[in-house]
Amino acid sequence: MKRVWTLLAVFAATSVVVFPAFASGGHDEHGEGPKDKASESSEFILHHVADDTEFEFELPFVHLPAIHIAEFFGKEPGQGLFIEREPGACSKPVEKSQEAFGSIFKFMNGCWDLRPTKAVLSMWIAMALLGFVLFLGRKRDQNGVPQGTFANIVEALLLFVRDEIAVANIGKEEGPKYTPYLASVFFFVMTVNYLGLIPGFFTATGVLGVTIALSVVTFVMTQLAGLRSAGPVGYVAHLFGDVPVWMKPLMFLVEFLGLFTKPFALLVRLFANMLAGHMVLFFILSLIFVVNIAAAVVSVPLATGLYMLELFVALLQAYIFTLLTALFIGQGVALGHHHHADDHAPH
Amino acid sequence: MTSIALAFLSSGIGAGLCIIGAGLGIGRLAGSAMEGIARQPSAGGDIRGAMIVAAGLIEGATFFALVICILLALKS
């Protein structure tokens, strides 16, 4: 019973924070004169999900100042991690055609802004949390049996990753070798996803850069797996496939593109799922301000339900990311057994 | 109609078409999986795992199409 009351208290506290926080954000005026509520709401939502150098923890009636994370690492261009390779590169505005990927073009023009952002901060928090939980979960007795709550949770999840994801897709021999990487990815993505669901925090996996980095590491892992098991010659030979000679160039094109579409699908899936989930949640809540206060009757229960769905999606996306990584690594490992067996792995 | 309006219209219609395809795909997948599990409950675990992988792949293809729609809406 005590636990139920604690849960209820936490739920009440979070709902007190999240719902009016949105209300206060929706009515924020940035000194640009009155605006209609629809565009105000959409601006707030886009600002909420976009990566930024300042971290705002919004409370109902208190206006807390935003924490400028980046300023701890250099305020002006040329200070600390705010490196300016070419004078004036940072103060120059980005061209209209390059706005969609502004930071990349700024980097290429010589403005190396390496200061941490909201996403980096939330990943650091996730890593610290994960390290703490895994440290608590290290307890074993002399027979290797886990002791205590955390140790059992960690053991169950790790066994799941090893048996259901790694061994099931890579094989009994090679699977355990890739388990450390797969478990790291699983725990990291899961923690970051769940951290983003706590009101006031930021979803780092909803930022394109984070998922790109994750899938680049996965890409390197899958190619290394292929190289390791088939050798350089077998690896290149696989790119041309088992087809007549005149078809080899075409096959190479297809296989070469296939190398990149797999991790690309991986990165877009994680990014779009985390971003879209949060945006839909806020869009439904913003009906209160855009349409009528009476819309709360519909939108608050709907948003609560969607939040519950998001709790599931956060775990599911971590699982799918790890599972597909294991599948691709398994395909790479299967390259080595290509010429010995008649039945090769499906592509 | 201006070209910008056409781009917005096409991205909206495109997003709708994406969802129709994805809904059909995942719906058929889930239906077949449930039939399979109902016929052979003992194979439920394997079927569920294979279903999630296939659903993830369908979802990936859908997101490719949705990215094109979003790019259309953002570029215009």
XYZ file of C-alpha atoms in Angstrom:
423
model
C 0.000 0.000 0.000
C 2.853 2.339 0.809
C 4.269 1.785 -2.646
C 0.939 2.610 -4.267
C 0.837 5.930 -2.402
C 4.393 6.714 -3.435
C 3.548 5.980 -7.060
C 0.439 8.162 -6.884
C 2.431 10.991 -5.329
C 5.047 10.769 -8.065
C 2.350 10.723 -10.730
C 0.596 13.741 -9.226
C 3.867 15.628 -8.926
C 4.851 14.931 -12.510
C 1.449 15.896 -13.865
C 1.566 19.133 -11.873
C 4.920 19.868 -13.465
C 4.301 18.800 -17.023
C 0.867 20.110 -17.844
C 1.062 23.682 -16.554
C 4.668 23.837 -17.742
C 3.315 23.446 -21.192
C 0.696 26.091 -20.501
C 3.275 28.621 -19.380
C 5.433 27.793 -22.376
C 2.532 28.245 -24.737
C 1.908 31.786 -23.553
C 5.519 32.848 -23.514
C 5.965 35.998 -25.517
C 9.397 36.588 -26.882
C 8.844 40.283 -27.418
C 7.736 39.854 -31.013
C 4.211 41.096 -30.450
C 1.013 39.068 -30.206
C 0.829 35.856 -32.186
C -1.935 33.348 -32.785
C -1.952 30.410 -30.413
C -1.494 27.756 -33.079
C 1.851 29.081 -34.266
C 2.888 29.792 -30.673
C 2.183 26.178 -29.740
C 4.013 24.732 -32.728
C 6.982 26.996 -32.027
C 7.060 25.791 -28.420
C 6.890 22.144 -29.502
C 9.677 22.525 -32.045
C 11.790 24.318 -29.466
C 11.109 21.556 -26.942
C 12.310 18.733 -29.197
C 15.210 20.567 -30.861
C 18.759 20.362 -29.574
C 19.977 23.607 -28.045
C 22.829 25.018 -26.018
C 20.591 26.021 -23.127
C 18.629 23.776 -20.804
C 15.280 24.968 -19.510
C 13.471 23.259 -16.681
C 10.048 24.822 -16.862
C 7.875 24.975 -13.739
C 4.236 26.093 -13.498
C 4.363 29.615 -12.085
C 8.046 30.094 -11.425
C 10.136 31.344 -14.292
C 13.459 29.619 -13.768
C 16.346 31.029 -15.751
C 17.626 28.742 -18.476
C 20.905 27.000 -17.724
C 23.384 27.889 -20.421
C 25.297 24.608 -20.501
C 27.532 25.763 -23.306
C 28.737 28.874 -21.489
C 30.660 26.763 -18.970
C 32.858 25.688 -21.850
C 33.519 29.035 -23.482
C 31.295 32.068 -23.971
C 32.852 33.856 -26.897
C 34.245 32.353 -30.109
C 37.845 31.397 -29.471
C 37.356 30.499 -25.783
C 37.537 26.955 -24.412
C 35.799 24.435 -26.642
C 34.359 27.165 -28.863
C 37.145 27.007 -31.414
C 37.270 29.447 -34.288
C 39.625 28.149 -36.954
C 39.052 31.087 -39.258
C 38.434 34.562 -37.833
C 34.795 35.627 -38.047
C 33.503 32.202 -39.091
C 31.206 31.872 -36.051
C 29.561 35.270 -36.257
C 28.801 34.915 -39.967
C 25.164 33.858 -40.508
C 24.452 30.619 -42.337
C 23.236 30.857 -45.918
C 19.551 30.232 -46.576
C 20.172 27.065 -48.601
C 22.303 25.567 -45.809
C 19.965 26.330 -42.905
C 18.677 22.748 -42.497
C 22.142 21.526 -41.484
C 23.502 24.844 -40.237
C 25.931 23.493 -37.657
C 27.596 21.143 -40.165
C 28.197 23.958 -42.649
C 29.481 26.203 -39.849
C 31.888 23.430 -38.876
C 33.100 23.148 -42.464
C 33.576 26.914 -42.683
C 35.933 26.829 -39.701
C 33.701 27.383 -36.673
C 34.292 24.398 -34.391
C 31.598 24.698 -31.739
C 32.418 21.659 -29.602
C 30.511 22.868 -26.542
C 28.007 20.396 -25.043
C 24.319 20.851 -25.743
C 21.095 19.610 -24.140
C 21.506 16.244 -25.878
C 25.077 15.836 -24.663
C 24.056 16.778 -21.124
C 21.220 14.252 -21.094
C 23.534 11.560 -22.460
C 26.008 12.318 -19.684
C 23.224 12.040 -17.113
C 22.149 8.752 -18.694
C 25.679 7.403 -18.589
C 26.145 8.406 -14.955
C 22.815 6.822 -14.025
C 23.634 3.677 -15.976
C 27.067 3.421 -14.413
C 25.539 3.820 -10.955
C 22.868 1.149 -11.516
C 25.322 -1.281 -13.084
C 27.723 -0.643 -10.203
C 24.966 -1.456 -7.709
C 24.129 -4.536 -9.771
C 27.605 -6.042 -9.624
C 26.915 -8.056 -6.415
C 27.407 -11.800 -6.805
C 27.988 -14.543 -4.257
C 30.864 -16.993 -4.703
C 28.843 -19.135 -7.144
C 28.115 -16.158 -9.400
C 24.479 -15.930 -8.360
C 23.234 -12.329 -8.329
C 22.460 -10.810 -4.928
C 19.841 -8.134 -4.403
C 17.294 -6.266 -6.526
C 19.594 -4.388 -8.891
C 21.842 -7.374 -9.501
C 18.842 -9.496 -10.482
C 17.429 -6.839 -12.809
C 20.780 -6.356 -14.528
C 21.308 -10.115 -14.767
C 17.883 -10.676 -16.316
C 18.361 -7.937 -18.919
C 21.893 -9.052 -19.765
C 20.812 -12.667 -20.152
C 18.011 -11.505 -22.415
C 20.456 -9.569 -24.600
C 22.882 -12.490 -24.729
C 20.454 -15.359 -25.319
C 17.556 -13.791 -27.202
C 19.406 -11.171 -29.218
C 23.085 -12.102 -29.613
C 23.087 -15.915 -29.669
C 19.765 -16.147 -31.522
C 20.973 -13.992 -34.413
C 24.749 -14.351 -34.510
C 25.215 -17.950 -33.436
C 26.396 -19.894 -30.419
C 30.108 -19.423 -31.116
C 30.334 -15.810 -32.209
C 27.323 -14.452 -30.315
C 28.917 -14.078 -26.871
C 31.837 -12.154 -28.418
C 29.500 -9.414 -29.606
C 27.336 -9.410 -26.466
C 29.310 -6.630 -24.679
C 28.716 -4.217 -27.561
C 25.066 -5.192 -27.982
C 24.398 -4.929 -24.248
C 26.045 -1.505 -24.126
C 23.907 -0.246 -27.000
C 20.749 -1.730 -25.487
C 21.301 -0.238 -22.031
C 22.386 3.122 -23.398
C 19.491 3.578 -25.822
C 17.008 2.350 -23.224
C 18.297 4.712 -20.532
C 18.367 7.720 -22.846
C 14.855 6.932 -24.087
C 13.468 6.627 -20.573
C 15.303 9.730 -19.368
C 13.569 11.667 -22.126
C 10.182 10.561 -20.818
C 10.725 12.198 -17.421
C 9.018 15.603 -17.581
C 11.566 18.379 -17.842
C 14.285 16.254 -19.352
C 15.341 16.054 -22.962
C 15.246 13.082 -25.354
C 18.738 12.760 -26.773
C 17.704 9.930 -29.122
C 15.316 12.385 -30.781
C 18.319 14.299 -32.128
C 19.612 13.260 -35.533
C 23.273 13.625 -34.562
C 22.981 11.144 -31.696
C 21.336 8.425 -33.781
C 23.805 9.052 -36.623
C 26.680 8.472 -34.203
C 25.050 5.284 -32.873
C 24.483 3.872 -36.349
C 27.986 4.805 -37.536
C 29.388 2.685 -34.691
C 26.987 -0.112 -35.658
C 28.059 0.191 -39.304
C 31.731 -0.151 -38.322
C 30.877 -3.161 -36.130
C 28.962 -4.972 -38.896
C 31.706 -4.397 -41.466
C 34.384 -5.517 -39.003
C 32.359 -8.673 -38.335
C 32.262 -9.393 -42.067
C 35.963 -8.654 -42.518
C 36.905 -10.792 -39.533
C 34.998 -13.869 -40.598
C 35.450 -13.772 -44.391
C 38.837 -12.054 -44.691
C 39.477 -9.076 -47.005
C 39.230 -11.170 -50.187
C 36.017 -12.910 -49.219
C 34.561 -9.592 -48.045
C 35.191 -7.892 -51.386
C 34.095 -10.991 -53.302
C 30.802 -10.932 -51.432
C 30.174 -7.387 -52.655
C 30.075 -8.722 -56.233
C 27.834 -11.658 -55.390
C 27.422 -15.097 -56.982
C 26.286 -13.897 -60.411
C 27.556 -14.096 -64.025
C 30.483 -11.807 -64.810
C 28.516 -9.292 -66.882
C 26.196 -8.642 -63.959
C 28.950 -8.067 -61.405
C 29.162 -4.244 -61.770
C 25.412 -3.937 -61.265
C 25.554 -6.293 -58.304
C 28.372 -4.269 -56.784
C 26.279 -1.099 -57.020
C 23.321 -2.745 -55.328
C 25.372 -4.384 -52.576
C 27.375 -1.212 -51.984
C 24.202 0.847 -51.565
C 22.819 -1.901 -49.322
C 25.743 -1.425 -46.971
C 24.560 2.093 -46.204
C 20.777 1.747 -46.350
C 20.759 -0.718 -43.447
C 22.337 1.590 -40.844
C 20.436 4.514 -42.371
C 17.129 2.751 -41.732
C 18.343 2.059 -38.204
C 19.146 5.694 -37.470
C 15.990 7.090 -39.040
C 13.804 4.584 -37.181
C 15.107 5.460 -33.730
C 15.160 9.195 -34.433
C 11.683 9.342 -35.971
C 10.101 7.166 -33.286
C 11.422 9.176 -30.383
C 10.826 12.555 -32.024
C 7.371 11.777 -33.393
C 6.161 10.283 -30.118
C 7.023 13.386 -28.131
C 5.678 15.736 -30.783
C 2.334 13.953 -31.040
C 2.036 14.044 -27.245
C 2.507 17.806 -27.243
C 0.283 18.399 -30.261
C -2.597 16.647 -28.522
C -2.015 18.681 -25.355
C -1.777 21.900 -27.358
C -5.384 21.429 -28.496
C -6.291 22.892 -25.084
C -4.776 26.216 -26.066
C -5.528 26.192 -29.763
C -9.173 25.050 -29.731
C -10.756 25.506 -26.327
C -10.052 24.810 -22.676
C -12.811 22.164 -22.869
C -10.607 20.097 -25.153
C -8.719 19.105 -21.997
C -11.459 16.560 -21.302
C -10.331 14.650 -24.373
C -6.695 15.547 -24.734
C -5.415 14.970 -21.191
C -6.612 11.323 -20.949
C -5.468 10.752 -24.542
C -2.046 12.217 -23.784
C -1.770 10.105 -20.628
C -2.571 7.000 -22.675
C -0.023 7.983 -25.308
C 2.528 8.513 -22.563
C 1.927 4.939 -21.429
C 2.444 3.838 -25.047
C 5.672 5.834 -25.127
C 6.863 3.954 -22.041
C 6.512 0.779 -24.105
C 7.971 2.300 -27.279
C 11.094 3.450 -25.419
C 11.889 -0.159 -24.522
C 10.764 -1.517 -27.903
C 13.001 0.850 -29.858
C 16.020 -0.057 -27.737
C 15.177 -3.732 -28.381
C 14.695 -3.259 -32.137
C 17.887 -1.210 -32.478
C 19.885 -3.925 -30.710
C 18.094 -6.761 -32.510
C 18.729 -5.321 -35.971
C 22.346 -4.576 -35.050
C 22.714 -8.226 -34.048
C 20.999 -9.306 -37.277
C 23.431 -7.260 -39.399
C 26.418 -8.514 -37.414
C 25.063 -12.044 -37.905
C 24.930 -11.454 -41.672
C 28.538 -10.316 -41.547
C 29.567 -13.362 -39.520
C 27.716 -15.618 -41.975
C 29.940 -14.318 -44.810
C 32.734 -16.531 -43.517
C 30.595 -19.661 -43.884
C 29.382 -18.612 -47.320
C 31.389 -21.034 -49.381
C 31.170 -24.018 -47.076
C 27.415 -24.298 -46.747
C 24.765 -24.440 -49.423
C 22.190 -22.504 -47.451
C 23.548 -19.026 -46.842
C 22.032 -16.307 -44.738
C 19.143 -14.351 -46.250
C 20.016 -10.863 -47.462
C -2.004 27.224 -56.898
C 1.596 28.195 -56.290
C 4.400 25.675 -56.326
C 4.846 26.059 -52.543
C 1.208 25.214 -51.959
C 1.605 22.201 -54.254
C 4.632 21.039 -52.279
C 2.731 21.251 -48.990
C -0.254 19.471 -50.531
C 1.899 16.701 -51.951
C 3.749 16.183 -48.685
C 0.452 15.868 -46.853
C -0.969 13.422 -49.374
C 2.313 11.527 -49.392
C 2.280 11.149 -45.616
C -1.270 9.801 -45.822
C -0.302 7.272 -48.492
C 2.687 6.176 -46.370
C 0.442 5.450 -43.442
C -2.032 3.515 -45.592
C 0.792 1.281 -46.799
C 2.338 0.846 -43.380
C -1.029 0.169 -41.780
C -1.842 -2.489 -44.380
C 1.576 -4.083 -43.963
C 1.686 -4.173 -40.198
C -2.005 -5.089 -39.980
C -1.556 -8.110 -42.237
C 1.591 -9.054 -40.362
C -0.055 -8.870 -36.948
C -3.154 -10.714 -38.196
C -1.128 -13.585 -39.604
C 1.021 -13.750 -36.490
C -2.039 -13.939 -34.273
C -3.532 -16.705 -36.412
C -0.247 -18.547 -36.145
C -0.101 -18.139 -32.380
C -3.746 -19.227 -32.026
C -3.050 -22.393 -33.998
C 0.156 -23.184 -32.198
C 0.459 -21.336 -28.883
C 3.691 -23.125 -28.038
C 5.454 -21.367 -30.926
C 4.225 -17.984 -29.661
C 7.633 -16.734 -28.583
C 9.340 -17.405 -31.921
C 6.459 -15.971 -33.925
C 6.420 -12.827 -31.799
C 10.143 -12.303 -32.289
C 9.947 -12.735 -36.050
C 6.905 -10.452 -36.145
C 8.756 -7.647 -34.365
C 11.688 -7.869 -36.776
C 9.389 -7.747 -39.810
C 7.388 -4.902 -38.284
C 10.615 -2.999 -37.714
C 11.614 -3.438 -41.354
C 8.212 -2.260 -42.607
C 8.444 0.697 -40.277
C 11.891 1.531 -41.627
C 10.618 1.634 -45.201
C 7.718 3.804 -44.073
C 10.072 6.251 -42.428
C 12.065 6.550 -45.652
C 8.897 7.732 -47.361
C 7.949 9.993 -44.455
C 11.395 11.620 -44.529
C 10.776 12.564 -48.165
C 7.440 14.122 -47.161
C 9.048 16.051 -44.299
C 11.831 17.275 -46.584
C 9.213 18.457 -49.093
C 7.366 20.360 -46.374
C 10.540 21.856 -44.902
C 12.193 22.824 -48.186
C 9.197 24.647 -49.596
